[in-house]
PDB file of C-alpha atoms and ligand atoms in Angstrom:
ATOM      1  CA  UNK A   1       4.952  -9.837-118.910  1.00  0.00           C
ATOM      2  CA  UNK A   2       4.942  -7.820-115.770  1.00  0.00           C
ATOM      3  CA  UNK A   3       4.049  -4.839-114.298  1.00  0.00           C
ATOM      4  CA  UNK A   4       6.852  -2.855-114.662  1.00  0.00           C
ATOM      5  CA  UNK A   5       5.274   0.667-114.149  1.00  0.00           C
ATOM      6  CA  UNK A   6       4.707  -0.239-109.916  1.00  0.00           C
ATOM      7  CA  UNK A   7       7.644   0.898-108.371  1.00  0.00           C
ATOM      8  CA  UNK A   8       9.615  -1.072-106.326  1.00  0.00           C
ATOM      9  CA  UNK A   9      10.132   0.650-102.465  1.00  0.00           C
ATOM     10  CA  UNK A  10      13.759  -1.429-103.088  1.00  0.00           C
ATOM     11  CA  UNK A  11      14.572   1.302-105.516  1.00  0.00           C
ATOM     12  CA  UNK A  12      15.173   5.115-103.929  1.00  0.00           C
ATOM     13  CA  UNK A  13      16.311   7.444-106.881  1.00  0.00           C
ATOM     14  CA  UNK A  14      19.061  10.099-105.085  1.00  0.00           C
ATOM     15  CA  UNK A  15      17.150  13.079-105.973  1.00  0.00           C
ATOM     16  CA  UNK A  16      20.251  15.504-106.109  1.00  0.00           C
ATOM     17  CA  UNK A  17      19.182  19.017-107.565  1.00  0.00           C
ATOM     18  CA  UNK A  18      19.649  22.058-107.390  1.00  0.00           C
ATOM     19  CA  UNK A  19      15.516  23.479-105.670  1.00  0.00           C
ATOM     20  CA  UNK A  20      13.350  21.712-104.308  1.00  0.00           C
ATOM     21  CA  UNK A  21      11.037  23.046-107.088  1.00  0.00           C
ATOM     22  CA  UNK A  22      12.665  20.901-108.747  1.00  0.00           C
ATOM     23  CA  UNK A  23      12.753  18.556-106.913  1.00  0.00           C
ATOM     24  CA  UNK A  24       9.566  18.439-105.965  1.00  0.00           C
ATOM     25  CA  UNK A  25       8.668  18.093-109.871  1.00  0.00           C
ATOM     26  CA  UNK A  26      10.786  14.914-110.173  1.00  0.00           C
ATOM     27  CA  UNK A  27       9.010  13.014-107.717  1.00  0.00           C
ATOM     28  CA  UNK A  28       5.836  14.501-109.643  1.00  0.00           C
ATOM     29  CA  UNK A  29       7.621  13.209-113.022  1.00  0.00           C
ATOM     30  CA  UNK A  30       8.587   9.846-111.600  1.00  0.00           C
ATOM     31  CA  UNK A  31       5.007   9.453-110.700  1.00  0.00           C
ATOM     32  CA  UNK A  32       4.610   5.637-110.080  1.00  0.00           C
ATOM     33  CA  UNK A  33       7.447   3.838-110.723  1.00  0.00           C
ATOM     34  CA  UNK A  34       9.798   5.264-108.263  1.00  0.00           C
ATOM     35  CA  UNK A  35       8.107   5.454-104.413  1.00  0.00           C
ATOM     36  CA  UNK A  36      11.675   5.510-102.352  1.00  0.00           C
ATOM     37  CA  UNK A  37      13.637   8.864-102.207  1.00  0.00           C
ATOM     38  CA  UNK A  38      16.748   9.965-101.384  1.00  0.00           C
ATOM     39  CA  UNK A  39      17.004  13.792-100.192  1.00  0.00           C
ATOM     40  CA  UNK A  40      21.302  14.541 -99.683  1.00  0.00           C
ATOM     41  CA  UNK A  41      23.531  17.373 -98.924  1.00  0.00           C
ATOM     42  CA  UNK A  42      23.158  19.349-101.886  1.00  0.00           C
ATOM     43  CA  UNK A  43      18.623  19.584-101.046  1.00  0.00           C
ATOM     44  CA  UNK A  44      20.111  19.994 -97.764  1.00  0.00           C
ATOM     45  CA  UNK A  45      20.992  23.717 -97.303  1.00  0.00           C
ATOM     46  CA  UNK A  46      17.686  24.574 -99.260  1.00  0.00           C
ATOM     47  CA  UNK A  47      15.260  23.726 -96.771  1.00  0.00           C
ATOM     48  CA  UNK A  48      15.676  19.516 -98.008  1.00  0.00           C
ATOM     49  CA  UNK A  49      14.419  17.928 -94.675  1.00  0.00           C
ATOM     50  CA  UNK A  50      11.075  20.057 -94.392  1.00  0.00           C
ATOM     51  CA  UNK A  51      11.156  18.469 -97.947  1.00  0.00           C
ATOM     52  CA  UNK A  52      11.836  15.365 -96.491  1.00  0.00           C
ATOM     53  CA  UNK A  53       9.129  15.111 -94.066  1.00  0.00           C
ATOM     54  CA  UNK A  54       6.644  16.721 -96.808  1.00  0.00           C
ATOM     55  CA  UNK A  55       7.225  13.535 -99.200  1.00  0.00           C
ATOM     56  CA  UNK A  56       6.912  10.789 -95.423  1.00  0.00           C
ATOM     57  CA  UNK A  57       3.385  12.714 -95.181  1.00  0.00           C
ATOM     58  CA  UNK A  58       2.728  12.162 -99.191  1.00  0.00           C
ATOM     59  CA  UNK A  59       3.482   7.770 -98.243  1.00  0.00           C
ATOM     60  CA  UNK A  60       6.987   7.716 -99.723  1.00  0.00           C
ATOM     61  CA  UNK A  61      10.032   6.609 -98.373  1.00  0.00           C
ATOM     62  CA  UNK A  62      12.276   8.499 -97.056  1.00  0.00           C
ATOM     63  CA  UNK A  63      16.203   8.374 -96.498  1.00  0.00           C
ATOM     64  CA  UNK A  64      18.162  11.708 -94.900  1.00  0.00           C
ATOM     65  CA  UNK A  65      21.693  11.542 -96.290  1.00  0.00           C
ATOM     66  CA  UNK A  66      22.573  13.539 -94.009  1.00  0.00           C
ATOM     67  CA  UNK A  67      25.841  11.624 -93.705  1.00  0.00           C
ATOM     68  CA  UNK A  68      26.854  13.246 -89.876  1.00  0.00           C
ATOM     69  CA  UNK A  69      30.358  13.430 -88.918  1.00  0.00           C
ATOM     70  CA  UNK A  70      30.989  15.396 -85.383  1.00  0.00           C
ATOM     71  CA  UNK A  71      31.892  15.261 -81.408  1.00  0.00           C
ATOM     72  CA  UNK A  72      28.886  12.624 -80.106  1.00  0.00           C
ATOM     73  CA  UNK A  73      26.709  15.123 -78.075  1.00  0.00           C
ATOM     74  CA  UNK A  74      26.652  16.923 -81.149  1.00  0.00           C
ATOM     75  CA  UNK A  75      25.671  13.483 -83.119  1.00  0.00           C
ATOM     76  CA  UNK A  76      22.995  12.535 -80.931  1.00  0.00           C
ATOM     77  CA  UNK A  77      21.468  15.805 -80.324  1.00  0.00           C
ATOM     78  CA  UNK A  78      21.228  16.806 -83.932  1.00  0.00           C
ATOM     79  CA  UNK A  79      19.427  12.372 -84.587  1.00  0.00           C
ATOM     80  CA  UNK A  80      16.995  13.338 -82.583  1.00  0.00           C
ATOM     81  CA  UNK A  81      16.038  16.507 -84.231  1.00  0.00           C
ATOM     82  CA  UNK A  82      15.519  14.378 -87.529  1.00  0.00           C
ATOM     83  CA  UNK A  83      14.216  11.557 -86.099  1.00  0.00           C
ATOM     84  CA  UNK A  84      10.885  13.722 -85.448  1.00  0.00           C
ATOM     85  CA  UNK A  85      10.839  14.707 -89.631  1.00  0.00           C
ATOM     86  CA  UNK A  86       9.294  11.108 -90.747  1.00  0.00           C
ATOM     87  CA  UNK A  87      11.711   9.993 -92.462  1.00  0.00           C
ATOM     88  CA  UNK A  88      12.973   5.768 -92.382  1.00  0.00           C
ATOM     89  CA  UNK A  89      16.628   6.594 -93.271  1.00  0.00           C
ATOM     90  CA  UNK A  90      19.973   8.150 -91.945  1.00  0.00           C
ATOM     91  CA  UNK A  91      23.238   8.221 -92.902  1.00  0.00           C
ATOM     92  CA  UNK A  92      25.730   9.294 -90.099  1.00  0.00           C
ATOM     93  CA  UNK A  93      29.826   7.991 -90.968  1.00  0.00           C
ATOM     94  CA  UNK A  94      31.280   4.503 -89.771  1.00  0.00           C
ATOM     95  CA  UNK A  95      33.190   5.348 -87.310  1.00  0.00           C
ATOM     96  CA  UNK A  96      32.099   3.988 -83.382  1.00  0.00           C
ATOM     97  CA  UNK A  97      31.717   7.187 -81.779  1.00  0.00           C
ATOM     98  CA  UNK A  98      29.848   8.694 -84.006  1.00  0.00           C
ATOM     99  CA  UNK A  99      26.834   5.526 -85.029  1.00  0.00           C
ATOM    100  CA  UNK A 100      26.907   4.644 -81.325  1.00  0.00           C
ATOM    101  CA  UNK A 101      25.805   8.266 -80.093  1.00  0.00           C
ATOM    102  CA  UNK A 102      23.627   8.003 -83.571  1.00  0.00           C
ATOM    103  CA  UNK A 103      22.094   5.455 -82.237  1.00  0.00           C
ATOM    104  CA  UNK A 104      21.835   6.919 -78.426  1.00  0.00           C
ATOM    105  CA  UNK A 105      19.771   9.925 -80.552  1.00  0.00           C
ATOM    106  CA  UNK A 106      17.460   7.599 -82.256  1.00  0.00           C
ATOM    107  CA  UNK A 107      16.333   6.605 -78.774  1.00  0.00           C
ATOM    108  CA  UNK A 108      12.793   4.229 -79.465  1.00  0.00           C
ATOM    109  CA  UNK A 109      11.927   5.995 -83.323  1.00  0.00           C
ATOM    110  CA  UNK A 110      11.450   3.852 -85.858  1.00  0.00           C
ATOM    111  CA  UNK A 111      14.026   5.373 -87.839  1.00  0.00           C
ATOM    112  CA  UNK A 112      16.452   3.152 -89.423  1.00  0.00           C
ATOM    113  CA  UNK A 113      20.855   4.591 -88.617  1.00  0.00           C
ATOM    114  CA  UNK A 114      22.965   3.723 -90.929  1.00  0.00           C
ATOM    115  CA  UNK A 115      26.705   3.572 -91.434  1.00  0.00           C
ATOM    116  CA  UNK A 116      28.598   5.059 -94.775  1.00  0.00           C
ATOM    117  CA  UNK A 117      31.575   2.916 -95.019  1.00  0.00           C
ATOM    118  CA  UNK A 118      33.528   3.523 -97.584  1.00  0.00           C
ATOM    119  CA  UNK A 119      32.353   6.485-100.174  1.00  0.00           C
ATOM    120  CA  UNK A 120      31.308   4.611-103.583  1.00  0.00           C
ATOM    121  CA  UNK A 121      33.985   6.804-105.518  1.00  0.00           C
ATOM    122  CA  UNK A 122      36.725   5.985-103.307  1.00  0.00           C
ATOM    123  CA  UNK A 123      38.979   3.476-104.540  1.00  0.00           C
ATOM    124  CA  UNK A 124      42.288   2.028-103.059  1.00  0.00           C
ATOM    125  CA  UNK A 125      44.919   4.002-104.585  1.00  0.00           C
ATOM    126  CA  UNK A 126      42.348   6.985-103.261  1.00  0.00           C
ATOM    127  CA  UNK A 127      42.598   6.130-100.140  1.00  0.00           C
ATOM    128  CA  UNK A 128      46.042   5.850 -99.531  1.00  0.00           C
ATOM    129  CA  UNK A 129      46.126   9.265-101.091  1.00  0.00           C
ATOM    130  CA  UNK A 130      43.894  10.235 -97.847  1.00  0.00           C
ATOM    131  CA  UNK A 131      45.922   7.156 -95.943  1.00  0.00           C
ATOM    132  CA  UNK A 132      44.336   4.622 -94.885  1.00  0.00           C
ATOM    133  CA  UNK A 133      46.488   1.735 -95.191  1.00  0.00           C
ATOM    134  CA  UNK A 134      43.211  -0.905 -95.887  1.00  0.00           C
ATOM    135  CA  UNK A 135      41.907  -1.947 -98.783  1.00  0.00           C
ATOM    136  CA  UNK A 136      38.270  -0.722 -99.345  1.00  0.00           C
ATOM    137  CA  UNK A 137      37.702  -4.457 -99.217  1.00  0.00           C
ATOM    138  CA  UNK A 138      39.054  -4.246 -95.836  1.00  0.00           C
ATOM    139  CA  UNK A 139      38.386  -1.465 -93.986  1.00  0.00           C
ATOM    140  CA  UNK A 140      34.977  -1.785 -95.547  1.00  0.00           C
ATOM    141  CA  UNK A 141      33.841  -5.154 -93.298  1.00  0.00           C
ATOM    142  CA  UNK A 142      35.622  -3.340 -90.438  1.00  0.00           C
ATOM    143  CA  UNK A 143      33.280  -0.672 -90.099  1.00  0.00           C
ATOM    144  CA  UNK A 144      30.576  -3.526 -90.742  1.00  0.00           C
ATOM    145  CA  UNK A 145      31.411  -5.348 -87.045  1.00  0.00           C
ATOM    146  CA  UNK A 146      31.936  -2.314 -86.012  1.00  0.00           C
ATOM    147  CA  UNK A 147      28.600  -0.679 -87.386  1.00  0.00           C
ATOM    148  CA  UNK A 148      26.846  -4.166 -85.478  1.00  0.00           C
ATOM    149  CA  UNK A 149      28.224  -3.317 -82.478  1.00  0.00           C
ATOM    150  CA  UNK A 150      27.321   0.283 -82.186  1.00  0.00           C
ATOM    151  CA  UNK A 151      23.861  -1.251 -82.686  1.00  0.00           C
ATOM    152  CA  UNK A 152      22.747   0.676 -85.995  1.00  0.00           C
ATOM    153  CA  UNK A 153      20.700  -0.423 -87.682  1.00  0.00           C
ATOM    154  CA  UNK A 154      22.864  -1.462 -92.062  1.00  0.00           C
ATOM    155  CA  UNK A 155      25.652   0.505 -93.858  1.00  0.00           C
ATOM    156  CA  UNK A 156      26.421   1.968 -97.297  1.00  0.00           C
ATOM    157  CA  UNK A 157      28.126   0.674 -99.499  1.00  0.00           C
ATOM    158  CA  UNK A 158      30.039  -0.331-102.414  1.00  0.00           C
ATOM    159  CA  UNK A 159      27.558  -3.459-104.844  1.00  0.00           C
ATOM    160  CA  UNK A 160      31.662  -4.998-105.293  1.00  0.00           C
ATOM    161  CA  UNK A 161      31.280  -5.591-101.153  1.00  0.00           C
ATOM    162  CA  UNK A 162      27.007  -6.963-100.881  1.00  0.00           C
ATOM    163  CA  UNK A 163      27.842 -10.513-100.834  1.00  0.00           C
ATOM    164  CA  UNK A 164      30.995 -10.145 -97.966  1.00  0.00           C
ATOM    165  CA  UNK A 165      28.378  -8.324 -95.631  1.00  0.00           C
ATOM    166  CA  UNK A 166      25.702 -10.289 -96.427  1.00  0.00           C
ATOM    167  CA  UNK A 167      27.223 -12.717 -94.949  1.00  0.00           C
ATOM    168  CA  UNK A 168      28.604 -11.625 -92.379  1.00  0.00           C
ATOM    169  CA  UNK A 169      25.397 -10.030 -91.024  1.00  0.00           C
ATOM    170  CA  UNK A 170      21.350 -11.014 -89.026  1.00  0.00           C
ATOM    171  CA  UNK A 171      18.726 -10.673 -92.595  1.00  0.00           C
ATOM    172  CA  UNK A 172      18.003  -8.388 -91.706  1.00  0.00           C
ATOM    173  CA  UNK A 173      20.791  -5.528 -90.928  1.00  0.00           C
ATOM    174  CA  UNK A 174      20.576  -3.215 -94.237  1.00  0.00           C
ATOM    175  CA  UNK A 175      23.289  -3.193 -96.485  1.00  0.00           C
ATOM    176  CA  UNK A 176      22.508  -0.241 -98.873  1.00  0.00           C
ATOM    177  CA  UNK A 177      24.319   0.824-102.498  1.00  0.00           C
ATOM    178  CA  UNK A 178      24.841   3.566-104.370  1.00  0.00           C
ATOM    179  CA  UNK A 179      27.064   3.103-107.395  1.00  0.00           C
ATOM    180  CA  UNK A 180      24.232   1.699-109.422  1.00  0.00           C
ATOM    181  CA  UNK A 181      24.895   2.090-113.308  1.00  0.00           C
ATOM    182  CA  UNK A 182      22.375   0.017-115.532  1.00  0.00           C
ATOM    183  CA  UNK A 183      25.076  -2.169-118.743  1.00  0.00           C
ATOM    184  CA  UNK A 184      26.734   0.914-120.446  1.00  0.00           C
ATOM    185  CA  UNK A 185      25.600   3.839-118.181  1.00  0.00           C
ATOM    186  CA  UNK A 186      27.881   6.907-117.627  1.00  0.00           C
ATOM    187  CA  UNK A 187      29.750   5.954-114.358  1.00  0.00           C
ATOM    188  CA  UNK A 188      30.204   9.450-113.680  1.00  0.00           C
ATOM    189  CA  UNK A 189      31.681  10.097-110.147  1.00  0.00           C
ATOM    190  CA  UNK A 190      31.742   6.315-109.221  1.00  0.00           C
ATOM    191  CA  UNK A 191      34.408   3.810-109.272  1.00  0.00           C
ATOM    192  CA  UNK A 192      32.761   0.399-107.403  1.00  0.00           C
ATOM    193  CA  UNK A 193      29.964  -0.097-109.068  1.00  0.00           C
ATOM    194  CA  UNK A 194      27.352  -2.737-110.205  1.00  0.00           C
ATOM    195  CA  UNK A 195      24.256  -3.124-112.107  1.00  0.00           C
ATOM    196  CA  UNK A 196      20.997  -2.912-110.109  1.00  0.00           C
ATOM    197  CA  UNK A 197      20.233  -6.787-110.245  1.00  0.00           C
ATOM    198  CA  UNK A 198      24.002  -7.636-109.331  1.00  0.00           C
ATOM    199  CA  UNK A 199      23.623  -5.156-106.716  1.00  0.00           C
ATOM    200  CA  UNK A 200      19.724  -6.514-105.214  1.00  0.00           C
ATOM    201  CA  UNK A 201      20.988 -10.545-106.094  1.00  0.00           C
ATOM    202  CA  UNK A 202      24.418 -10.290-104.217  1.00  0.00           C
ATOM    203  CA  UNK A 203      23.147  -8.438-101.190  1.00  0.00           C
ATOM    204  CA  UNK A 204      22.177  -5.368-101.221  1.00  0.00           C
ATOM    205  CA  UNK A 205      19.090  -4.297 -99.727  1.00  0.00           C
ATOM    206  CA  UNK A 206      17.728  -1.333-100.976  1.00  0.00           C
ATOM    207  CA  UNK A 207      19.989   0.692-104.449  1.00  0.00           C
ATOM    208  CA  UNK A 208      20.376   4.319-105.081  1.00  0.00           C
ATOM    209  CA  UNK A 209      19.965   5.644-108.005  1.00  0.00           C
ATOM    210  CA  UNK A 210      20.835   9.340-109.457  1.00  0.00           C
ATOM    211  CA  UNK A 211      21.923  10.508-111.762  1.00  0.00           C
ATOM    212  CA  UNK A 212      21.243   7.654-113.995  1.00  0.00           C
ATOM    213  CA  UNK A 213      17.153   9.595-113.753  1.00  0.00           C
ATOM    214  CA  UNK A 214      17.411  12.466-112.559  1.00  0.00           C
ATOM    215  CA  UNK A 215      20.177  13.542-115.565  1.00  0.00           C
ATOM    216  CA  UNK A 216      18.453  11.180-118.538  1.00  0.00           C
ATOM    217  CA  UNK A 217      16.317  13.334-121.474  1.00  0.00           C
ATOM    218  CA  UNK A 218      13.227  10.641-119.651  1.00  0.00           C
ATOM    219  CA  UNK A 219      13.877  10.831-115.903  1.00  0.00           C
ATOM    220  CA  UNK A 220      10.231   7.982-116.229  1.00  0.00           C
ATOM    221  CA  UNK A 221      11.664   6.172-118.446  1.00  0.00           C
ATOM    222  CA  UNK A 222      14.813   5.265-117.389  1.00  0.00           C
ATOM    223  CA  UNK A 223      13.108   4.675-114.200  1.00  0.00           C
ATOM    224  CA  UNK A 224      11.809   2.187-116.044  1.00  0.00           C
ATOM    225  CA  UNK A 225      14.429   0.647-117.395  1.00  0.00           C
ATOM    226  CA  UNK A 226      16.017   0.805-113.511  1.00  0.00           C
ATOM    227  CA  UNK A 227      12.906  -1.985-112.856  1.00  0.00           C
ATOM    228  CA  UNK A 228      13.171  -3.827-115.708  1.00  0.00           C
ATOM    229  CA  UNK A 229      16.743  -4.775-114.805  1.00  0.00           C
ATOM    230  CA  UNK A 230      16.197  -5.630-111.406  1.00  0.00           C
ATOM    231  CA  UNK A 231      13.201  -7.635-112.201  1.00  0.00           C
ATOM    232  CA  UNK A 232      14.779  -9.253-116.082  1.00  0.00           C
TER     233      UNK A 232
HETATM  234  O1  C5P B   1      23.885  10.201-108.845  1.00  0.00           O
HETATM  235  P1  C5P B   1      24.597   8.619-108.249  1.00  0.00           P
HETATM  236  O2  C5P B   1      23.735   7.844-109.263  1.00  0.00           O
HETATM  237  O3  C5P B   1      25.945   8.215-108.679  1.00  0.00           O
HETATM  238  O4  C5P B   1      24.404   9.060-107.570  1.00  0.00           O
HETATM  239  C1  C5P B   1      24.730   8.223-105.913  1.00  0.00           C
HETATM  240  C2  C5P B   1      24.082   8.470-104.328  1.00  0.00           C
HETATM  241  O5  C5P B   1      24.535   8.269-103.663  1.00  0.00           O
HETATM  242  C3  C5P B   1      25.049  10.321-104.203  1.00  0.00           C
HETATM  243  O6  C5P B   1      23.635  10.896-103.601  1.00  0.00           O
HETATM  244  C4  C5P B   1      25.914   9.773-102.984  1.00  0.00           C
HETATM  245  O7  C5P B   1      25.575  11.189-102.599  1.00  0.00           O
HETATM  246  C5  C5P B   1      25.079   9.276-102.942  1.00  0.00           C
HETATM  247  N1  C5P B   1      26.349   8.112-102.252  1.00  0.00           N
HETATM  248  C6  C5P B   1      26.991   7.352-102.362  1.00  0.00           C
HETATM  249  N2  C5P B   1      27.906   6.901-101.913  1.00  0.00           N
HETATM  250  C7  C5P B   1      28.556   6.802-100.965  1.00  0.00           C
HETATM  251  C8  C5P B   1      26.698   7.020-100.023  1.00  0.00           C
HETATM  252  C9  C5P B   1      26.430   7.785-100.587  1.00  0.00           C
HETATM  253  O8  C5P B   1      27.391   7.376-104.812  1.00  0.00           O
HETATM  254  N3  C5P B   1      29.149   5.567-100.188  1.00  0.00           N
END
């Protein structure tokens, strides 16, 4: 039988929780089932960046999902500040100028920069309502090209675009996919979704799972179910 208690570094648990104390307790609860964590906008104003540093010092993989989007100089300086925290991944919006500025700010640091292509909560109709004429797939592929040109390390996309992206990028280009749900699981506000295994086999290098783990009655068991799905 496969040992499902061993963490898979490709699984990032999103710590979208109301306080650092709760996030720290969740990391404790998930124990050996999860070794990679995503810290996003909910924890950022509460000391999320420093908490990321704490997790990195404890040997965890840390993804700072701060989705930077500003003028070049500010993105460059913000990325430089963040690069000192010891995290592995940082997101910026996938606009050419923003991605290039982040690449400059990162410099020689090991921090990898990901461009957020199209949020997984947006479908074609939602994009049209914002004013984009592109389908989500076309917009994602255009932004992937721009990410490659900008010299960043990867993109965030929905699992549904992972295969098309994988066909267009070098093997070491990261494709990180939220919008991951177990079959029959609660979808929430996510619209472009797939199962953990399908996301990875179709070309994702990493997956992000939030509420299916953190809102579960037993988060540890929920993480094991995700690992089982990946390995099944
Ligand atoms: O709870 P759930 O599994 O839907 O969490 C997904 C996580 O991934 C959230 O933290 C969300 O901010 C993030 N995310 C996303 N879609 C993107 C980029 C990030 O859902 N395109």
